PDB file of C-alpha atoms in Angstrom:
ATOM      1  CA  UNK A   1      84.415 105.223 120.970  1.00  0.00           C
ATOM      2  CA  UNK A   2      83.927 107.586 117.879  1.00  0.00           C
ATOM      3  CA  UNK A   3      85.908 107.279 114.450  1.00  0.00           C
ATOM      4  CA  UNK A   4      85.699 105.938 110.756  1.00  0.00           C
ATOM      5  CA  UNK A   5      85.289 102.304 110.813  1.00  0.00           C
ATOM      6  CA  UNK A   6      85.391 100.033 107.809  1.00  0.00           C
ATOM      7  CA  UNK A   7      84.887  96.792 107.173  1.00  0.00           C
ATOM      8  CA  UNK A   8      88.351  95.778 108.352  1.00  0.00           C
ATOM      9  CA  UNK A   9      88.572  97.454 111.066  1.00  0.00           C
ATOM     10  CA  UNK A  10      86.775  96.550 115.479  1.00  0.00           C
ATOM     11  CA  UNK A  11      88.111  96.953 119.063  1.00  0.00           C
ATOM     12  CA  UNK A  12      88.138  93.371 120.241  1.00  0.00           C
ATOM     13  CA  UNK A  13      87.646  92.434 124.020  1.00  0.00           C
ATOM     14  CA  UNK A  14      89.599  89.343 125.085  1.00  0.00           C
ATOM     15  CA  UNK A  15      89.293  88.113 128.460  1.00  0.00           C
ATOM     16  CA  UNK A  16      91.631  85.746 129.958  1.00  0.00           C
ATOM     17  CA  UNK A  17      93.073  85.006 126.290  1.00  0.00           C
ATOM     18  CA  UNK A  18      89.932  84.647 124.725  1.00  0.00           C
ATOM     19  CA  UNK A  19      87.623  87.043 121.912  1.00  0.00           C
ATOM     20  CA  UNK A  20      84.731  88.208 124.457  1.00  0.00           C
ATOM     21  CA  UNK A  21      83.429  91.022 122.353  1.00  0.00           C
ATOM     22  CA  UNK A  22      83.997  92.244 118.877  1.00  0.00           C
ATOM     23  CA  UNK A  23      82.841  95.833 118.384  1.00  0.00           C
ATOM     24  CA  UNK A  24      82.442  96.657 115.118  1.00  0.00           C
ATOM     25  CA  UNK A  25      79.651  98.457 112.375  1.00  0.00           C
ATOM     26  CA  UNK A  26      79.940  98.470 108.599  1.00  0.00           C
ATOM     27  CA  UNK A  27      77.849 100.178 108.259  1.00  0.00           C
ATOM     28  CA  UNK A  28      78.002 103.614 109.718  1.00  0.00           C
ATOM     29  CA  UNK A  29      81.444 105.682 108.856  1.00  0.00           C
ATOM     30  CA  UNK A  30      81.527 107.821 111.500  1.00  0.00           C
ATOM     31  CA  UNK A  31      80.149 105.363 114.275  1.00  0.00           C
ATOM     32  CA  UNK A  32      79.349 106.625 118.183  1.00  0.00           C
ATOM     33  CA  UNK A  33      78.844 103.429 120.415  1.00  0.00           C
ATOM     34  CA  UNK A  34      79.411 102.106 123.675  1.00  0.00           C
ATOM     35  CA  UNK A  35      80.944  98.500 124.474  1.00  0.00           C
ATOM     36  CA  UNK A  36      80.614  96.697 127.920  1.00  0.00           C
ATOM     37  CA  UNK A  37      82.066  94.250 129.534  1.00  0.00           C
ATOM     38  CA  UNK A  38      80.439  92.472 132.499  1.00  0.00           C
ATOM     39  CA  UNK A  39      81.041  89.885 134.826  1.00  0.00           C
ATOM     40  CA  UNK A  40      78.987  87.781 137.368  1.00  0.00           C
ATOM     41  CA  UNK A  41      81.380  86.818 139.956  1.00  0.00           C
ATOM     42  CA  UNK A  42      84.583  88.701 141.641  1.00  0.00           C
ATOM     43  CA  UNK A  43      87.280  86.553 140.501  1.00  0.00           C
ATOM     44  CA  UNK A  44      89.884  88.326 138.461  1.00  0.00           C
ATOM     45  CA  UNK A  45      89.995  88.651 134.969  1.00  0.00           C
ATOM     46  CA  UNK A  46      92.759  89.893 132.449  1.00  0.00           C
ATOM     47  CA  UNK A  47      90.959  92.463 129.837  1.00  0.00           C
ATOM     48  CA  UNK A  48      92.493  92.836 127.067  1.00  0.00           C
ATOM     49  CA  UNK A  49      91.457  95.614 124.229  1.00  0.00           C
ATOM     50  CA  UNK A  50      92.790  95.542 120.554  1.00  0.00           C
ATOM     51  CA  UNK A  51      92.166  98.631 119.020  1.00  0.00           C
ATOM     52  CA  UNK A  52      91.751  99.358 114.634  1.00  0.00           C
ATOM     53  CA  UNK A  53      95.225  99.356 113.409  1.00  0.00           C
ATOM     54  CA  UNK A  54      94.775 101.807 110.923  1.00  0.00           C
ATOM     55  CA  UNK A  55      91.979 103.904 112.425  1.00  0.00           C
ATOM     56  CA  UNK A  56      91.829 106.664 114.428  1.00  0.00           C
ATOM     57  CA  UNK A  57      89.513 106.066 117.738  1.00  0.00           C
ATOM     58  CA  UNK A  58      89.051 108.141 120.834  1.00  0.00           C
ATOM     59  CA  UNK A  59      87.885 106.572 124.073  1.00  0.00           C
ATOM     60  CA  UNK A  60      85.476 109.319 125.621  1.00  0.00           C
ATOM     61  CA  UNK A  61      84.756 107.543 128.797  1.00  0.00           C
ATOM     62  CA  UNK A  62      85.679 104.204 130.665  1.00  0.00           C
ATOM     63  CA  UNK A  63      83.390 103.394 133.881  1.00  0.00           C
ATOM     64  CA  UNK A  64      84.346 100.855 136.048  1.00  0.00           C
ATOM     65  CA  UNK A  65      81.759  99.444 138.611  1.00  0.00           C
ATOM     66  CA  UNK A  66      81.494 100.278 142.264  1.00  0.00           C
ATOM     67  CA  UNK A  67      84.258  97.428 144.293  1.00  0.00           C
ATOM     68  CA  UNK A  68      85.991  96.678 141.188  1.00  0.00           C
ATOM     69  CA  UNK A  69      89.508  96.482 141.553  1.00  0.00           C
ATOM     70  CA  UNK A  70      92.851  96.740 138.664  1.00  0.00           C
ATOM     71  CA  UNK A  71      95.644  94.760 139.607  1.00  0.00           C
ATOM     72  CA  UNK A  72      98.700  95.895 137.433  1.00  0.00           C
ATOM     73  CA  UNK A  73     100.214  93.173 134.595  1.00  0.00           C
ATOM     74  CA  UNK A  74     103.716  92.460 135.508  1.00  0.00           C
ATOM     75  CA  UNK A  75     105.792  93.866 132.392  1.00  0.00           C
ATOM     76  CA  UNK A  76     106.722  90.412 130.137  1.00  0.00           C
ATOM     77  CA  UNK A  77     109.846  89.156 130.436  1.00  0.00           C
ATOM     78  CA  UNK A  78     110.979  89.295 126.600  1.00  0.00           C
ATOM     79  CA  UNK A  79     110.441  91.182 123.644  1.00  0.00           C
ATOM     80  CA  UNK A  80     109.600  90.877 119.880  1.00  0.00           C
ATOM     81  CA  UNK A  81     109.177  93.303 116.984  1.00  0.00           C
ATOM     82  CA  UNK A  82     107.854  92.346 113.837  1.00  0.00           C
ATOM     83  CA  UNK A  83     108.910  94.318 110.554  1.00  0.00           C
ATOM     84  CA  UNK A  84     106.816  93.944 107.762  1.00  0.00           C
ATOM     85  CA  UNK A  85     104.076  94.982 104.719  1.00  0.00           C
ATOM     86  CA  UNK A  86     100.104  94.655 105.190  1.00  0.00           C
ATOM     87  CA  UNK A  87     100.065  91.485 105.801  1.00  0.00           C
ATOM     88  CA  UNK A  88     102.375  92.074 108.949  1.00  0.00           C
ATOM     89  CA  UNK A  89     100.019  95.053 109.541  1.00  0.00           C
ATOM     90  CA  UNK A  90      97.231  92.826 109.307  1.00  0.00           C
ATOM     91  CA  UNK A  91      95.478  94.830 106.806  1.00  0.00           C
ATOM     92  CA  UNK A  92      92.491  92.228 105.031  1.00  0.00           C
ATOM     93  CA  UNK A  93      91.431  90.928 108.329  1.00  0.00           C
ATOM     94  CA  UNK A  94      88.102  91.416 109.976  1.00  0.00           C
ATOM     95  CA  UNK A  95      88.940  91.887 113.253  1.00  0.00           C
ATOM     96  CA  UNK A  96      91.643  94.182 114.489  1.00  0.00           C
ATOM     97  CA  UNK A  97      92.887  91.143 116.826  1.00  0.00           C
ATOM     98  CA  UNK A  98      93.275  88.585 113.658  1.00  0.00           C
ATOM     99  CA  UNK A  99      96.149  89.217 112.281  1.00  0.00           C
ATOM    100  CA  UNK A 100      99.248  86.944 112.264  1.00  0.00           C
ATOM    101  CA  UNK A 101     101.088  89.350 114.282  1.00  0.00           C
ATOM    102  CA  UNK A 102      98.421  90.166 116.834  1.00  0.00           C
ATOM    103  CA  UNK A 103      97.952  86.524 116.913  1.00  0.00           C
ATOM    104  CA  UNK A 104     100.931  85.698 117.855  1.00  0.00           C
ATOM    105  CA  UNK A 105     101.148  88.362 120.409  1.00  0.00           C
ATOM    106  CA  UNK A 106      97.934  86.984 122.062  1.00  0.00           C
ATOM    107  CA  UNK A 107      99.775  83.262 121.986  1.00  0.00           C
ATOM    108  CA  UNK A 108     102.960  83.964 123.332  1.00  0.00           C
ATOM    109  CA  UNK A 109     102.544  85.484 126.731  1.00  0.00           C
ATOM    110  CA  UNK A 110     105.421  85.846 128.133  1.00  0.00           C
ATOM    111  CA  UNK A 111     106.361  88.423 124.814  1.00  0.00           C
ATOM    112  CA  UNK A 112     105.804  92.244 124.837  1.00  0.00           C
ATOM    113  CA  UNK A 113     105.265  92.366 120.906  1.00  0.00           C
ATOM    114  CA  UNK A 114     105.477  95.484 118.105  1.00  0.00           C
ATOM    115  CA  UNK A 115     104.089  95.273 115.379  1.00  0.00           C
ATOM    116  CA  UNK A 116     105.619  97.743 113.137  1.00  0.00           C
ATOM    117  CA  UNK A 117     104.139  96.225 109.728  1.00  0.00           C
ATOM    118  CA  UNK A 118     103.337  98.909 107.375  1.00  0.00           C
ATOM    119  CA  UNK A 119     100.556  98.692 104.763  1.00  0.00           C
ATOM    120  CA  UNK A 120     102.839  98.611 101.181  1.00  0.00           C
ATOM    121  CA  UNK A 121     106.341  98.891 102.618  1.00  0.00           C
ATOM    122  CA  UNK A 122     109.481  96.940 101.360  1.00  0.00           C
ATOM    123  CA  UNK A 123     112.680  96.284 102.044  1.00  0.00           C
ATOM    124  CA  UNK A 124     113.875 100.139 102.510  1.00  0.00           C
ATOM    125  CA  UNK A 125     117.395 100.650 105.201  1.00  0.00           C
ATOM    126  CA  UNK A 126     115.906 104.404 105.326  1.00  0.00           C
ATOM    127  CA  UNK A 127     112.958 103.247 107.028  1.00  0.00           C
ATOM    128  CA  UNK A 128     114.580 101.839 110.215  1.00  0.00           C
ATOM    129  CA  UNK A 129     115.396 104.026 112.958  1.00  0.00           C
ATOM    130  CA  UNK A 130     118.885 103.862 114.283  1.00  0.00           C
ATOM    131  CA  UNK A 131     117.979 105.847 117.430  1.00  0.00           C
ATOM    132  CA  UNK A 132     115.418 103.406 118.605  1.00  0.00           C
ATOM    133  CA  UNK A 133     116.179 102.119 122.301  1.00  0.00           C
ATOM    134  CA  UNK A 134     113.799  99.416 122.240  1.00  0.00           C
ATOM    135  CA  UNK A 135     115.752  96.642 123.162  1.00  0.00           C
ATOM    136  CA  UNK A 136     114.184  93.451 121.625  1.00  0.00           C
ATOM    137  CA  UNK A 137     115.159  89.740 122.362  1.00  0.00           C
ATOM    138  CA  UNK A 138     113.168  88.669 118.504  1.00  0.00           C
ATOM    139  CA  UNK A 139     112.975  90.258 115.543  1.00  0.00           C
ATOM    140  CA  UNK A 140     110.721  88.751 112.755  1.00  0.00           C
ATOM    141  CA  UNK A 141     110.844  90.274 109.277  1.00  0.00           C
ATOM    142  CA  UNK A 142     108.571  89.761 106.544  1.00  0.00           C
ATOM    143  CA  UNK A 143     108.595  91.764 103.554  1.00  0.00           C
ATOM    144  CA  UNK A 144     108.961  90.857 100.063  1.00  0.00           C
ATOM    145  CA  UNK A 145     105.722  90.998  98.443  1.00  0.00           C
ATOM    146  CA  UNK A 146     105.842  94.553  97.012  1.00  0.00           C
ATOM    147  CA  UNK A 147     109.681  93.880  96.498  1.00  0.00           C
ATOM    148  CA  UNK A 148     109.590  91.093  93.853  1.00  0.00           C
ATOM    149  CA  UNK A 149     106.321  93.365  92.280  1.00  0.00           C
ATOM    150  CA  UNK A 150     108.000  96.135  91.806  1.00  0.00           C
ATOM    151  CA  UNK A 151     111.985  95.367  91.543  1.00  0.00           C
ATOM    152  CA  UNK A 152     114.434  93.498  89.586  1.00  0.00           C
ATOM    153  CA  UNK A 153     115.758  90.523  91.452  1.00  0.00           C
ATOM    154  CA  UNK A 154     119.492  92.465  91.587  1.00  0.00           C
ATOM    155  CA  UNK A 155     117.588  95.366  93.496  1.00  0.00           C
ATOM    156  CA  UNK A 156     115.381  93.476  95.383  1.00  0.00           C
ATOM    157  CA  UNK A 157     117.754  91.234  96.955  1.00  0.00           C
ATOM    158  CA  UNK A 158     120.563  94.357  97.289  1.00  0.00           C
ATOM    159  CA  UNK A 159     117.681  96.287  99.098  1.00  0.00           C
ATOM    160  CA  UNK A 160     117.480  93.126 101.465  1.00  0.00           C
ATOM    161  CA  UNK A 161     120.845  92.851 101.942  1.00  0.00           C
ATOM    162  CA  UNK A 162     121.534  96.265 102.969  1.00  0.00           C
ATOM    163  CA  UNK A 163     117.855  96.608 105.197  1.00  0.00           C
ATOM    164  CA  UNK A 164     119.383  93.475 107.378  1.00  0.00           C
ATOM    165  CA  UNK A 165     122.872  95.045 107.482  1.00  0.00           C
ATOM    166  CA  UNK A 166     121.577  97.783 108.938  1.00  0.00           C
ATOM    167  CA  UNK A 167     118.859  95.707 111.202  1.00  0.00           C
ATOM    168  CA  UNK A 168     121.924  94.047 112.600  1.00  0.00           C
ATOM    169  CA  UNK A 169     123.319  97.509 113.260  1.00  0.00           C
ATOM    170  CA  UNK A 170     120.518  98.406 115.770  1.00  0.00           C
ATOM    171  CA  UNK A 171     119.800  95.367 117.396  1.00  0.00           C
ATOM    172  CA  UNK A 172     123.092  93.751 117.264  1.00  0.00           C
ATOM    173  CA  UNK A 173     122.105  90.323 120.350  1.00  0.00           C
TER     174      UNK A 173
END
């Protein structure tokens, strides 16, 4: 993998739910490296690769060992979106798995989860697309940090009123 890390930013390895491998370097910008995963016995194990989520990274080569074999994930059953700032975005973590929204994607299992959080972002009904088809079962929204910084109560709470009107719109269940 090749591309500008900083200290906020890895590709995790999970396997079978849990951090296996963190791969990460603060110290070289534009990092070349390999990561590996290995295991000693044939059972079957669920990989699971968070990548930076606000860095650019391109995967030159995956190897897989002679005999090994990919079983595909059934898709999950539900769905969740999270709307959001930073924080949502889970910009000021170390790892690109640590986030509250990543977090909660690793914890609830039976959830396909988007994370749409968006470093400095507030409540804005122009930033929601009314064409998306993605047909979520959970939405969970969590702005308001830059809104109360930079609005006065009257347009902070008018901006809210008219991003959930809209929210409603587009996901209507």
């Amino acid at each position: 993998a090749e591309g500008d890390f900083g200290r906020e930013s890895s590709i995790d390895f999970y396997v079978d739910g849990e951090l296996f491998y963190c791969h990460k370097d603060d110290l070289h910008p534009d990092l070349v490296g390999n990561a590996a995963v290995h295991f000693e016995n044939n059972l079957m194990k669920t990989v699971t690769i968070w990548l930076p989520y606000s860095k650019e990274v391109l995967i030159r080569a995956l190897n897989i060992s002679d005999g090994a074999k990919f079983q595909t994930i059934p898709p999950r059953p539900q769905k969740l979106i999270f709307f959001g700032d930073s924080i949502t975005q889970g910009v000021g973590t170390t790892l690109a798995s640590a986030g509250y929204a990543m977090q909660t994607a690793i914890q609830l299992e039976s959830y396909e989860v988007i994370n749409q959080g968006i470093g400095s972002w507030v409540f804005n009904e122009g930033s929601l697309d009314e064409e998306c088809k993605y047909d979520t079962d959970v939405i969970i929204i969590a702005y308001g940090t830059n809104d109360w910084s930079q609005k006065t109560k009257l347009q902070y709470k008018q901006d809210m009123r008219n991003y959930l009107d809209k929210l409603i719109k587009i996901y209507p269940k």
